[in-house]
mmCIF file of C-alpha atoms in Angstrom:
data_model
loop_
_atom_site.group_PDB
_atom_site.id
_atom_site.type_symbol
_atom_site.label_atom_id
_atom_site.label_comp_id
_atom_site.label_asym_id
_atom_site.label_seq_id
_atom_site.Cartn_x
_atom_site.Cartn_y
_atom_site.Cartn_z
ATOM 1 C CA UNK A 1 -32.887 -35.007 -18.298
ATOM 2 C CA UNK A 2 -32.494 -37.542 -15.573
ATOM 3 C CA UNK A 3 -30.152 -36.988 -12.793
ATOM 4 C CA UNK A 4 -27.356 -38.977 -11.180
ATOM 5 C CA UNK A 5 -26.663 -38.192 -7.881
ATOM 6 C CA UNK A 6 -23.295 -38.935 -6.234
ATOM 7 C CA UNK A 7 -22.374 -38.769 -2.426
ATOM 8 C CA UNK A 8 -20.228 -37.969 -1.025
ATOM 9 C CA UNK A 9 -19.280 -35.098 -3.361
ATOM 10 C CA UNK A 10 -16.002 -34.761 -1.680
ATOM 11 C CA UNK A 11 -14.120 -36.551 1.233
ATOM 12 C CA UNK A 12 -10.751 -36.338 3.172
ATOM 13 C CA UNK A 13 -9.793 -39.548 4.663
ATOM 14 C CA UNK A 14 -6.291 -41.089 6.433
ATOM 15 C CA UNK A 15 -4.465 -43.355 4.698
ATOM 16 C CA UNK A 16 -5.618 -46.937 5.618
ATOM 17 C CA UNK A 17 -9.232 -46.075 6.213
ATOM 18 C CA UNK A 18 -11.676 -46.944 3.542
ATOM 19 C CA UNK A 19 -14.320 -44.692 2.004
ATOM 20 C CA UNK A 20 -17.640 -45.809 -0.022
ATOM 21 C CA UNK A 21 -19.212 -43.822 -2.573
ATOM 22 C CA UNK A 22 -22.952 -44.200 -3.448
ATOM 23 C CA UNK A 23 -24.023 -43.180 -7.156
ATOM 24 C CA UNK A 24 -27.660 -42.835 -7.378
ATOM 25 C CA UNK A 25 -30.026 -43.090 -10.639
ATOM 26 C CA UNK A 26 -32.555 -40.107 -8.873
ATOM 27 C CA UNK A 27 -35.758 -40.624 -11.408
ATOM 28 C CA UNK A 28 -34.986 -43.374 -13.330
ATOM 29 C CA UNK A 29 -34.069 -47.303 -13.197
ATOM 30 C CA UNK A 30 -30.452 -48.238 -14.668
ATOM 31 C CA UNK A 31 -29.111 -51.754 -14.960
ATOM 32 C CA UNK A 32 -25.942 -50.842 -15.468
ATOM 33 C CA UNK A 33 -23.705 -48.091 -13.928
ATOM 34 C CA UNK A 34 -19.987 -47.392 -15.212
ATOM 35 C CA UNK A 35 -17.162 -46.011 -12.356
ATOM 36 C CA UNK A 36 -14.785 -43.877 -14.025
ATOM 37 C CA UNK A 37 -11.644 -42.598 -12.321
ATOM 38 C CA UNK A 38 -9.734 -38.834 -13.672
ATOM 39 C CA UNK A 39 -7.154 -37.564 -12.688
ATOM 40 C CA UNK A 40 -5.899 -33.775 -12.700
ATOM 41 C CA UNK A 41 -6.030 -32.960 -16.711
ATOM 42 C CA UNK A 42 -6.381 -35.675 -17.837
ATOM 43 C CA UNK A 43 -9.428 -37.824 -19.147
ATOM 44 C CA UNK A 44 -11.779 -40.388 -17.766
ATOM 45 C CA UNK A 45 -10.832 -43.768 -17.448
ATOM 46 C CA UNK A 46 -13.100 -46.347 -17.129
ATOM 47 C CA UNK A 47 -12.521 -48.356 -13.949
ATOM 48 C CA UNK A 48 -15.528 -51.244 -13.886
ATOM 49 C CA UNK A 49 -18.942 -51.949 -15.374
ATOM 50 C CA UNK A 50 -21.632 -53.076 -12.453
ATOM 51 C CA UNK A 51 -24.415 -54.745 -13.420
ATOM 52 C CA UNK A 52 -27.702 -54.576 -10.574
ATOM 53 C CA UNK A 53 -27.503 -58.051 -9.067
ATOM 54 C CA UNK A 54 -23.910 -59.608 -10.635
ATOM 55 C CA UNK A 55 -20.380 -58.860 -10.075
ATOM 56 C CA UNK A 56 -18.819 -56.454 -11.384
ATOM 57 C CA UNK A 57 -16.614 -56.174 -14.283
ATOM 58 C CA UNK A 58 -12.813 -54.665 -13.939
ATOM 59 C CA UNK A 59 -10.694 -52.729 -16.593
ATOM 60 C CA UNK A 60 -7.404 -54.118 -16.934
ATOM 61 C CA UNK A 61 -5.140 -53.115 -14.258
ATOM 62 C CA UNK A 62 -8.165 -51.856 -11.358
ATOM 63 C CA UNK A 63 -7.785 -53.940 -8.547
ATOM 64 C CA UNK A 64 -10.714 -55.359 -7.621
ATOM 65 C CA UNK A 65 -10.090 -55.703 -4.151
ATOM 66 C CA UNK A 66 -8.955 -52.280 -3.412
ATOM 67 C CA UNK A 67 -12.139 -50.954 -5.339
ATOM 68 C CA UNK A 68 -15.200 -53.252 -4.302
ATOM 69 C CA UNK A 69 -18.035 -52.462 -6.205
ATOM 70 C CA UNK A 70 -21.634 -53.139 -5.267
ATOM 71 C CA UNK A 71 -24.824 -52.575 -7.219
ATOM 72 C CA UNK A 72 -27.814 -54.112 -5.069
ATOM 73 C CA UNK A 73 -30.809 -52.350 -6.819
ATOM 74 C CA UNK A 74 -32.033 -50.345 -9.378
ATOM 75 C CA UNK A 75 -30.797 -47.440 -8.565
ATOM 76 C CA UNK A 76 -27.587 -47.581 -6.679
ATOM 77 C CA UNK A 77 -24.075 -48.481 -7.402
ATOM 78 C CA UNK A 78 -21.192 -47.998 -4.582
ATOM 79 C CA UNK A 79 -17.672 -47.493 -4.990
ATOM 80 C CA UNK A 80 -15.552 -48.367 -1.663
ATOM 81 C CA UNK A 81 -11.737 -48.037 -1.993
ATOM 82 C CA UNK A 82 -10.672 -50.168 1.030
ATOM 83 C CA UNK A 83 -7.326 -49.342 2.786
ATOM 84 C CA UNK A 84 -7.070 -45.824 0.832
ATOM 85 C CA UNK A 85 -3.372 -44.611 0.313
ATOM 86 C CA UNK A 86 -2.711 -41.102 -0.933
ATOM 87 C CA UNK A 87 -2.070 -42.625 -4.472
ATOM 88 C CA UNK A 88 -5.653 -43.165 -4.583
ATOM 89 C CA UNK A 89 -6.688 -39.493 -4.227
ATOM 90 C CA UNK A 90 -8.959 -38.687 -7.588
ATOM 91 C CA UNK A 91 -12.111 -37.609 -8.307
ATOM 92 C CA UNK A 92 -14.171 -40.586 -9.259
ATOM 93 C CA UNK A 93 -17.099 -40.179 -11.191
ATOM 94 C CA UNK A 94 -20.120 -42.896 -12.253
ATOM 95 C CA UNK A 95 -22.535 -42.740 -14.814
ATOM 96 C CA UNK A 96 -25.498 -45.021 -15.453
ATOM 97 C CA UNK A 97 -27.341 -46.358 -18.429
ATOM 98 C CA UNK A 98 -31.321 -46.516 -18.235
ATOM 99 C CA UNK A 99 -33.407 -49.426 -18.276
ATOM 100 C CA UNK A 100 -34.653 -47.934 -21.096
ATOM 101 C CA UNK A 101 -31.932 -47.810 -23.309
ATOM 102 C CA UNK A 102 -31.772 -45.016 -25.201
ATOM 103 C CA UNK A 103 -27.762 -45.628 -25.940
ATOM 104 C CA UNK A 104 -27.479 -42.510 -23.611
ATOM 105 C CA UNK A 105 -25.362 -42.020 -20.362
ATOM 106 C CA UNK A 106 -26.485 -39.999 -17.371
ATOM 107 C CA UNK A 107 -23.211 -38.812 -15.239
ATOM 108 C CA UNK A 108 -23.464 -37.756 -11.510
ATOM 109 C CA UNK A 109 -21.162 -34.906 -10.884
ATOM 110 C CA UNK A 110 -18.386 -36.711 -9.040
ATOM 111 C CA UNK A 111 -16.796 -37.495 -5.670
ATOM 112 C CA UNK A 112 -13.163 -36.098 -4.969
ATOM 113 C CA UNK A 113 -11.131 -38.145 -2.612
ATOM 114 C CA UNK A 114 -7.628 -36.747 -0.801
ATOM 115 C CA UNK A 115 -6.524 -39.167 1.021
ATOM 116 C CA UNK A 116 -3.686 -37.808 3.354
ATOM 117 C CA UNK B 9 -7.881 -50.909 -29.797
ATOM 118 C CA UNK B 10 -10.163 -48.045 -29.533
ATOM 119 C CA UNK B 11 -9.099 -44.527 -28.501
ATOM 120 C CA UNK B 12 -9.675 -41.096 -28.868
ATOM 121 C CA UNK B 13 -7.267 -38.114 -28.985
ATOM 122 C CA UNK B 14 -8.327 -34.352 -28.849
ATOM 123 C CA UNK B 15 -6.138 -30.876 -28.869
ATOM 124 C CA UNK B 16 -4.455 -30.317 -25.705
ATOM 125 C CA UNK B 17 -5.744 -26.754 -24.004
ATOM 126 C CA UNK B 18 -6.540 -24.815 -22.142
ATOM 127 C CA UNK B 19 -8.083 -22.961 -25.527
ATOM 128 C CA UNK B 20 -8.477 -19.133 -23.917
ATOM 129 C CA UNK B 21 -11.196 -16.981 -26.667
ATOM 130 C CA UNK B 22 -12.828 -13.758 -26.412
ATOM 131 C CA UNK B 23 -16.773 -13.588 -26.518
ATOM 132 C CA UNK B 24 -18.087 -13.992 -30.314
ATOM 133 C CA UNK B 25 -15.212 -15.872 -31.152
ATOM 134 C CA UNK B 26 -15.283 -19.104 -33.368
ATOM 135 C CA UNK B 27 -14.398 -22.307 -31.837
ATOM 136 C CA UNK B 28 -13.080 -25.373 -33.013
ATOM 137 C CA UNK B 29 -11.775 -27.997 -30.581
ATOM 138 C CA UNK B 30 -9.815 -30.680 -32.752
ATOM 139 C CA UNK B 31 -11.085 -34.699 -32.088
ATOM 140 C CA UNK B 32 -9.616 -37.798 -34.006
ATOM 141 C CA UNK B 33 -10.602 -40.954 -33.311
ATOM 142 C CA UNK B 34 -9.064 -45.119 -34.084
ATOM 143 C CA UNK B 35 -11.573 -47.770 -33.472
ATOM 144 C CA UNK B 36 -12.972 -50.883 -35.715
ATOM 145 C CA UNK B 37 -16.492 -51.031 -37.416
ATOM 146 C CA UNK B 38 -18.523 -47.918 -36.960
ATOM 147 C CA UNK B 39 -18.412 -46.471 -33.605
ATOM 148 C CA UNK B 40 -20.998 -43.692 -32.752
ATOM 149 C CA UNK B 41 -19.027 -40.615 -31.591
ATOM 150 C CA UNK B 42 -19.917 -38.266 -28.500
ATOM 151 C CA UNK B 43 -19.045 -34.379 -27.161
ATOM 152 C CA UNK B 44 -19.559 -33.728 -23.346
ATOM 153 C CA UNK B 45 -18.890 -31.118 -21.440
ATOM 154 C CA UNK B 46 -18.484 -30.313 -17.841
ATOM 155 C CA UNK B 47 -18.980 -27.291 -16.279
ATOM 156 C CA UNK B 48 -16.937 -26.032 -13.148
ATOM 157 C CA UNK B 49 -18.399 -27.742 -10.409
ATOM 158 C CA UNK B 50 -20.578 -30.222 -12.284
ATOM 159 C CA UNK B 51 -20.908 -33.819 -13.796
ATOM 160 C CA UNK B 52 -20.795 -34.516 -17.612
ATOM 161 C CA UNK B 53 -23.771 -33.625 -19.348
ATOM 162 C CA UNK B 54 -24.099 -34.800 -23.164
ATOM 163 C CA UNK B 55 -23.834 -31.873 -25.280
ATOM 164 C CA UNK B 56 -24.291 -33.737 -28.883
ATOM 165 C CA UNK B 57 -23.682 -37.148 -30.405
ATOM 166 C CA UNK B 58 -23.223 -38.408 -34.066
ATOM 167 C CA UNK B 59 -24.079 -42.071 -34.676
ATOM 168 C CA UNK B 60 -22.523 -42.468 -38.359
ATOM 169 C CA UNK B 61 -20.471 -41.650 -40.600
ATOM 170 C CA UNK B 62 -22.098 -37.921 -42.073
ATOM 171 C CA UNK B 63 -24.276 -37.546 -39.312
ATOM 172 C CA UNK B 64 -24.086 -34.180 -38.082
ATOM 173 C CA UNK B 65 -24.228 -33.548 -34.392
ATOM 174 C CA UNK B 66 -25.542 -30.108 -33.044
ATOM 175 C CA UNK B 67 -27.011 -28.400 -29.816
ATOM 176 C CA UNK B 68 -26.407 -24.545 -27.842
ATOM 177 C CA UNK B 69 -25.033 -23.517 -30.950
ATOM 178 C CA UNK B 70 -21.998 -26.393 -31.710
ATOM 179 C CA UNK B 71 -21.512 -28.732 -34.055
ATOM 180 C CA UNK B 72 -19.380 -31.506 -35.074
ATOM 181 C CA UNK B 73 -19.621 -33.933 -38.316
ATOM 182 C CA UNK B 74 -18.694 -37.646 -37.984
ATOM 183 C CA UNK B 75 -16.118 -37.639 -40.978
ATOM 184 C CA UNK B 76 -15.245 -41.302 -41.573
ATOM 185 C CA UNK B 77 -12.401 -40.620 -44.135
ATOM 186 C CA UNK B 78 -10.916 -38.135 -41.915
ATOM 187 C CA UNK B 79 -11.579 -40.483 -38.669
ATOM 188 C CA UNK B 80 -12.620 -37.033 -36.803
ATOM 189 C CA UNK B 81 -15.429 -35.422 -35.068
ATOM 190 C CA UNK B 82 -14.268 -31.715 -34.757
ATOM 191 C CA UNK B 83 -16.464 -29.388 -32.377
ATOM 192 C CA UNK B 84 -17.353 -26.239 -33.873
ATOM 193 C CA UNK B 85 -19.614 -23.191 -32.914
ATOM 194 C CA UNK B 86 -19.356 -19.497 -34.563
ATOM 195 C CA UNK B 87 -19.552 -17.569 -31.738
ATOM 196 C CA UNK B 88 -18.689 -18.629 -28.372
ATOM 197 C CA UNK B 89 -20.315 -16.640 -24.648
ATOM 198 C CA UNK B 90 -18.446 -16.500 -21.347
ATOM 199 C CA UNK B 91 -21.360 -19.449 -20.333
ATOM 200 C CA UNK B 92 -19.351 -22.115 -22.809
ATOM 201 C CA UNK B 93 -16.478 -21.787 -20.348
ATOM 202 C CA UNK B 94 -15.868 -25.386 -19.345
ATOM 203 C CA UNK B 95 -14.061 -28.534 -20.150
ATOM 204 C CA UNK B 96 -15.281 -30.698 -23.534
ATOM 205 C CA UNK B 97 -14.631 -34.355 -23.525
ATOM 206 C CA UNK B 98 -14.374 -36.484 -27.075
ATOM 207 C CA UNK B 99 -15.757 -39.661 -26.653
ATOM 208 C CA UNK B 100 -16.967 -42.691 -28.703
ATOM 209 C CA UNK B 101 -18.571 -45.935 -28.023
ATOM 210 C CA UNK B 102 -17.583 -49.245 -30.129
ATOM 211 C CA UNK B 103 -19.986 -50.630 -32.321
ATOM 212 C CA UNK B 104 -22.048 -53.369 -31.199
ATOM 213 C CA UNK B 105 -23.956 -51.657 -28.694
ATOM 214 C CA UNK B 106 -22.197 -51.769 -25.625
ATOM 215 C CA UNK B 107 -22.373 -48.802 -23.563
ATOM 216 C CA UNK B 108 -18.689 -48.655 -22.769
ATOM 217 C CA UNK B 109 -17.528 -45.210 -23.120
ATOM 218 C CA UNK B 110 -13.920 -43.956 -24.363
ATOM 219 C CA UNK B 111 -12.589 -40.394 -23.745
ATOM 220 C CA UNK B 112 -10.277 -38.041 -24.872
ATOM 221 C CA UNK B 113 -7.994 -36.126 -22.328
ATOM 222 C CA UNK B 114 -10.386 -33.106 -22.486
ATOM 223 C CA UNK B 115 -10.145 -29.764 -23.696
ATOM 224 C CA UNK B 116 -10.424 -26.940 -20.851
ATOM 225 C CA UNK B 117 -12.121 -23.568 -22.522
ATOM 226 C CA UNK B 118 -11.940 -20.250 -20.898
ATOM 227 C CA UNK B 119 -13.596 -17.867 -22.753
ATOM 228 C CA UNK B 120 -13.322 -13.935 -21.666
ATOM 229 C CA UNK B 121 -15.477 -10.980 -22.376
#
């Protein structure tokens, strides 16, 4: 099947610093990539739809300018969480749809972020 | 608005054991109904989908039937291996099209020889 590839797949950072996550589409276009956020045991949330080329779309509630979200091509989407605070330690995870839409989602395996 | 809610866990089987993780479902119109799983160290992988109501959903060995009247999609499989050991997400997508994904809380399987 076609492969999302996320990096990096886990980081430590201080509190204040910010991090970026890339999400990669490996053998296949997507126009749109979701960013989901979970936490310990408990399920996926959907934090923003990004669209190659436009701005992003926010859940209710994700601040958009503590998660900037930036999908310049094809075949990347990046998640940076600006002025991290320990609160914001998850695993984040994206997925993307293909250009050709077959209705199906392709999830990389995740990033985990501790931010101390 | 749409949501999805599945049996807490962890479930904990022996090998050959039948499964069945519970998954109920509220949305409008005629949502098409998913099953991931993720494996330890790994991203969700689509393990089986159901697009309406009837439709039956298989792969590996599990199942699960898109029962309208019931508003469920329970995962089934008769006889579960040490390699099924992993967490199983619910999901469903709104009708209409839109990719937008919904999840249950998950369901953490640990199956033992």
């Amino acid at each position: 099947g076609a492969v999302v590839s996320q990096h990096p797949s886990w980081v430590i950072c201080k509190s204040g610093t910010s991090v970026k996550i890339e999400c990669r589409s490996l053998d296949f276009q997507a126009t749109t990539m979701f960013w989901y956020r979970q936490f310990p045991k408990q399920s996926l949330m959907l934090m923003a739809t990004s669209n190659e080329g436009s701005k992003a779309t926010y859940e209710q509630g994700v601040e958009k300018d503590k998660f900037l979200i930036n999908h310049a091509s094809l075949t990347l989407s990046t998640l940076t969480v600006t002025s991290a605070h320990p609160e914001d330690s998850s695993f984040y995870i994206c997925s993307a749809k293909p250009l050709a839409n077959t209705g199906e989602l392709f999830f990389g395996e995740g990033s985990r972020l501790t931010v101390l | 608005g749409n949501s999805v809610t599945q049996m807490e866990g962890p479930v904990t089987l022996s090998e050959e054991a039948f499964l069945t993780i519970n998954c109920t479902y509220t949305a409008t119109g005629y949502p098409s109904l998913f099953w991931y799983v993720q494996y330890p160290g790994e991203g969700l992988q689509l393990l089986l989908k159901a697009t309406k109501a009837d439709d039956k959903g298989s792969n590996k060995g599990f199942e699960a039937t898109y029962r309208k009247e019931t508003t469920s999609f329970h995962l089934e499989k008769g006889s579960v291996q040490v390699s099924d050991s992993a967490v199983y997400f619910c999901a469903l997508r709104g009708s209409g099209g839109y990719n937008k994904l919904i999840f249950g809380a998950g369901t953490r399987l640990a199956v033992h020889p």
